[in-house]
Amino acid sequence: MGNLSRRGFLQAGGALVALGAVAGHAAAEAATSPPARQVTPLDSGWRFHLGHAADPARDFGFGASHDTYAKSGDIGTAIQAADYDDSAWQAVELPHDWAVDLPFTPFGAPGSEADKIGAYQGFKPLGRRFPATSVGWYRRELPIAAAEAGRRLFLDFDGVGRDCLVILNGFVVGGNESGYVPFRLDISDFAKPGEPNILLIRCDVSLGEAWSYEGAGLYRQVRLVSCAPAHIRHWGTAVRCTVEGEAASIAITTEIDNDGPALPVRLRSTLLDPQGKPVAALLSDPVTLPDWGAHELTQTVRLDRPALWSLEQPSLYRLISEILEGEHTIDQQETPFGIRSFRFDADHGLFLNGKPVKVKGTCNHQDHAGVGFAVPDSLHVWRIEQLKAMGSNAYRSTHHPAPPAVLEACDRLGMLVLEETRQMSSNPEALGQLERMVRRGRNHPSIFLWSIGNEEIHRGTETGARIAETMKRRVYALDGTRPVTEAFNGKLGKGASRVLDVMGCNYYLDEIDAFHAAHPTVPMIGTETASTVMTRGAYHRDDQAGILPAYDREFPRWASTAERWWRFYDERPFLAGGFVWTGFDYRGEPTPFERWPQHSSYFGVMDSGGLPKDNYFYYRAWWRNEPMLHLFPHWTWPGREGQPVEVWVHANCHAVELLANGSSLGRQNLERNGHLQWTVPYAPGWIEARGFDAQGRQILTQRRETVGQPAAIALSSDRQRLKGGEVAVVRAAVLDAAGREVPTADTLVRFRLAGAARLLGVGNGDPRSLEPDHADQRHAFNGLCVAILQAKGNGPIRVEAEAAGLKTGELAL
């Protein structure tokens, strides 16, 4: 609990504020006044239709004339009119990704360059080769009441894929180039309060920003913001905390915009502790905001014994910022923040609140089975929960700024974030993207490192160094509390290396010791590591079928196994830790099978539906401080009687004994960060691994049995109660008559829902499956598949899964 110095009062610019008076005034005003700032989510009410990137006749006439932009207020298409009938358009809710519904499409002849490009894009027909599916239009009416006249109105976009044009009542009000960076548009001049207001958004994904699937459309949230002419600037509050022994100094900078006549105001800043109790109140002296100008205020406070944000106890404070005109609150904004200290040490890595922390991170795309890029906020949270359960403590959003829901979840759950900008350049567009990322993220305690680039072509050049210097200066001006890195794949020590506060290393383990020896004062971190490739539930390699074994041994030439990289990093205290490529499989980049029909990656520790691969348990063994034992593969190999089978154990026990059908195959001691393996002739029955501690006591056991034919479906979910809008990932497993999972089943499973929920999509983690994501059925892949459902309103939810000839599975939520 943080305590305010000087008996619960603070003097800020000459004014004294009692904490009790602040709380009472806020409660009274809330009861009698409308919200000073209104934020309306625009998740529903949208209509969608494909356009055309090359033919204006199929793009609703947009661009049919060369003078489309000659006059404001008319873009030359009938769809801008309020009376346009859009009933034939598809009704959609946000988040929405139109690309995930496009058919899988070969890009060229097998083995051609076009075939490889298609594989990297997940074989979805986007880009200049496919103009008929690379432009999408969104249309809706905005809810702007007559009472909004005279107020400032904004549209906030968390991310739009991609190059978008935003049109309101026929006026182009702005656009945005990157699909990953948030942006705000001022629509005050173009809105018609009390009248129909028609919003159009044209998205064009003819050109991409990544070498993997990127989705298309309004795949993140959109909000309408209404506030007074005098208001706190978007991302205009910065809370900088300095831990000083058992106290913390907090400096608050608030930027106020005034889009109107000069106005005398005061700023009241109230700090709430993690339990919601006011612990500090600051009231500025009166200031006169210049007409159509801006003003910046800085306030400071010292808290005794604050609750620190940590991985184990992610305590969050809240700052309530109010602009007062007289005694009336005309604008209010809430900013969560955390109090913590961290530092990088060139010899001993990362320290959080004075304690050493080894970064155990994963890199992740925004992509999930069943939904594509349109990942609901609750599913983002679920994904982070799965990573934490594995023992991960850090998240890298690759290679772009993270969705807001990811940052909020990492703040709340205790997960560090390496936040990365999309474009490594110092041109106005790239610097604008960088500024929006930093301004949005600087109050998130989870963010501990800014990344200005990844594997850039110019990283080792003087041009790269000059660009890095410009970007770093901008980061320091906007934040100044976190170091800057860049992810280098080779060329350590060259070009931009000298500019970085922390050297980011992608792979190339052979360069790391040499760099440390030559630059002993530079901290280092593994920004990208491993890239082990495997197929969930498969234990042989079949290049023809596009199957990779789930043993930890397959990797591209630049990468390594999970075991090798983690041993390497764990044995070197000067390395702060690293980020595995990747936490989850994702669409595109199906190394090493860059050909039709392989459309998804093999890199994930979990598959695209969030089902763990065997390497998940390697990391869980060595990243979590609790006994763990995982035995694989399964023990159902008809036709392989007498043939050798590799049997592996991922564990952290002192020793493990393996038994087959009651006979011991020996006990082996387990080295730190290692695994164990045996070669066992297959015979139907069972194998069993028994884990022992250093005193020889058996502490863990796991068995794999030869199973029978499919007989039933079993459903399970780690979420039993859902609020409206939250999602549950339902795991469907094919069982034999004895209730054991059938690890080779490919049964077609059909899902049915009853109650207050809708089915968002399905998946099975098969990187070759050409089944649709938005469907009510999916074949099991190696015995498993998933359904993603979303709660809609209140009431019970019932899920059923049926398959021909099998007992139906049921689950109540």
CSV table of C-alpha atoms in Angstrom, one decimal, residues 50-64 131-132 135 137 202:
chain,number,residue,atom,x,y,z
A,50,LEU,CA,-15.2,-6.4,-51.4
A,51,GLY,CA,-14.0,-3.7,-53.8
A,52,HIS,CA,-11.4,-3.9,-56.5
A,53,ALA,CA,-7.9,-2.6,-56.7
A,54,ALA,CA,-7.7,-2.1,-60.4
A,55,ASP,CA,-11.2,-1.7,-61.8
A,56,PRO,CA,-13.2,1.3,-60.6
A,57,ALA,CA,-16.4,-0.2,-62.0
A,58,ARG,CA,-16.0,-3.0,-59.5
A,59,ASP,CA,-14.9,-0.6,-56.7
A,60,PHE,CA,-18.2,1.3,-56.5
A,61,GLY,CA,-16.9,3.9,-59.0
A,62,PHE,CA,-14.2,5.0,-56.7
A,63,GLY,CA,-11.4,6.5,-58.8
A,64,ALA,CA,-13.3,6.3,-62.1
A,131,PRO,CA,-7.0,-7.1,-57.3
A,132,ALA,CA,-10.5,-8.5,-56.9
A,135,VAL,CA,-9.7,-4.1,-51.4
A,137,TRP,CA,-15.1,-1.4,-48.0
A,202,ARG,CA,-11.6,1.6,-47.8
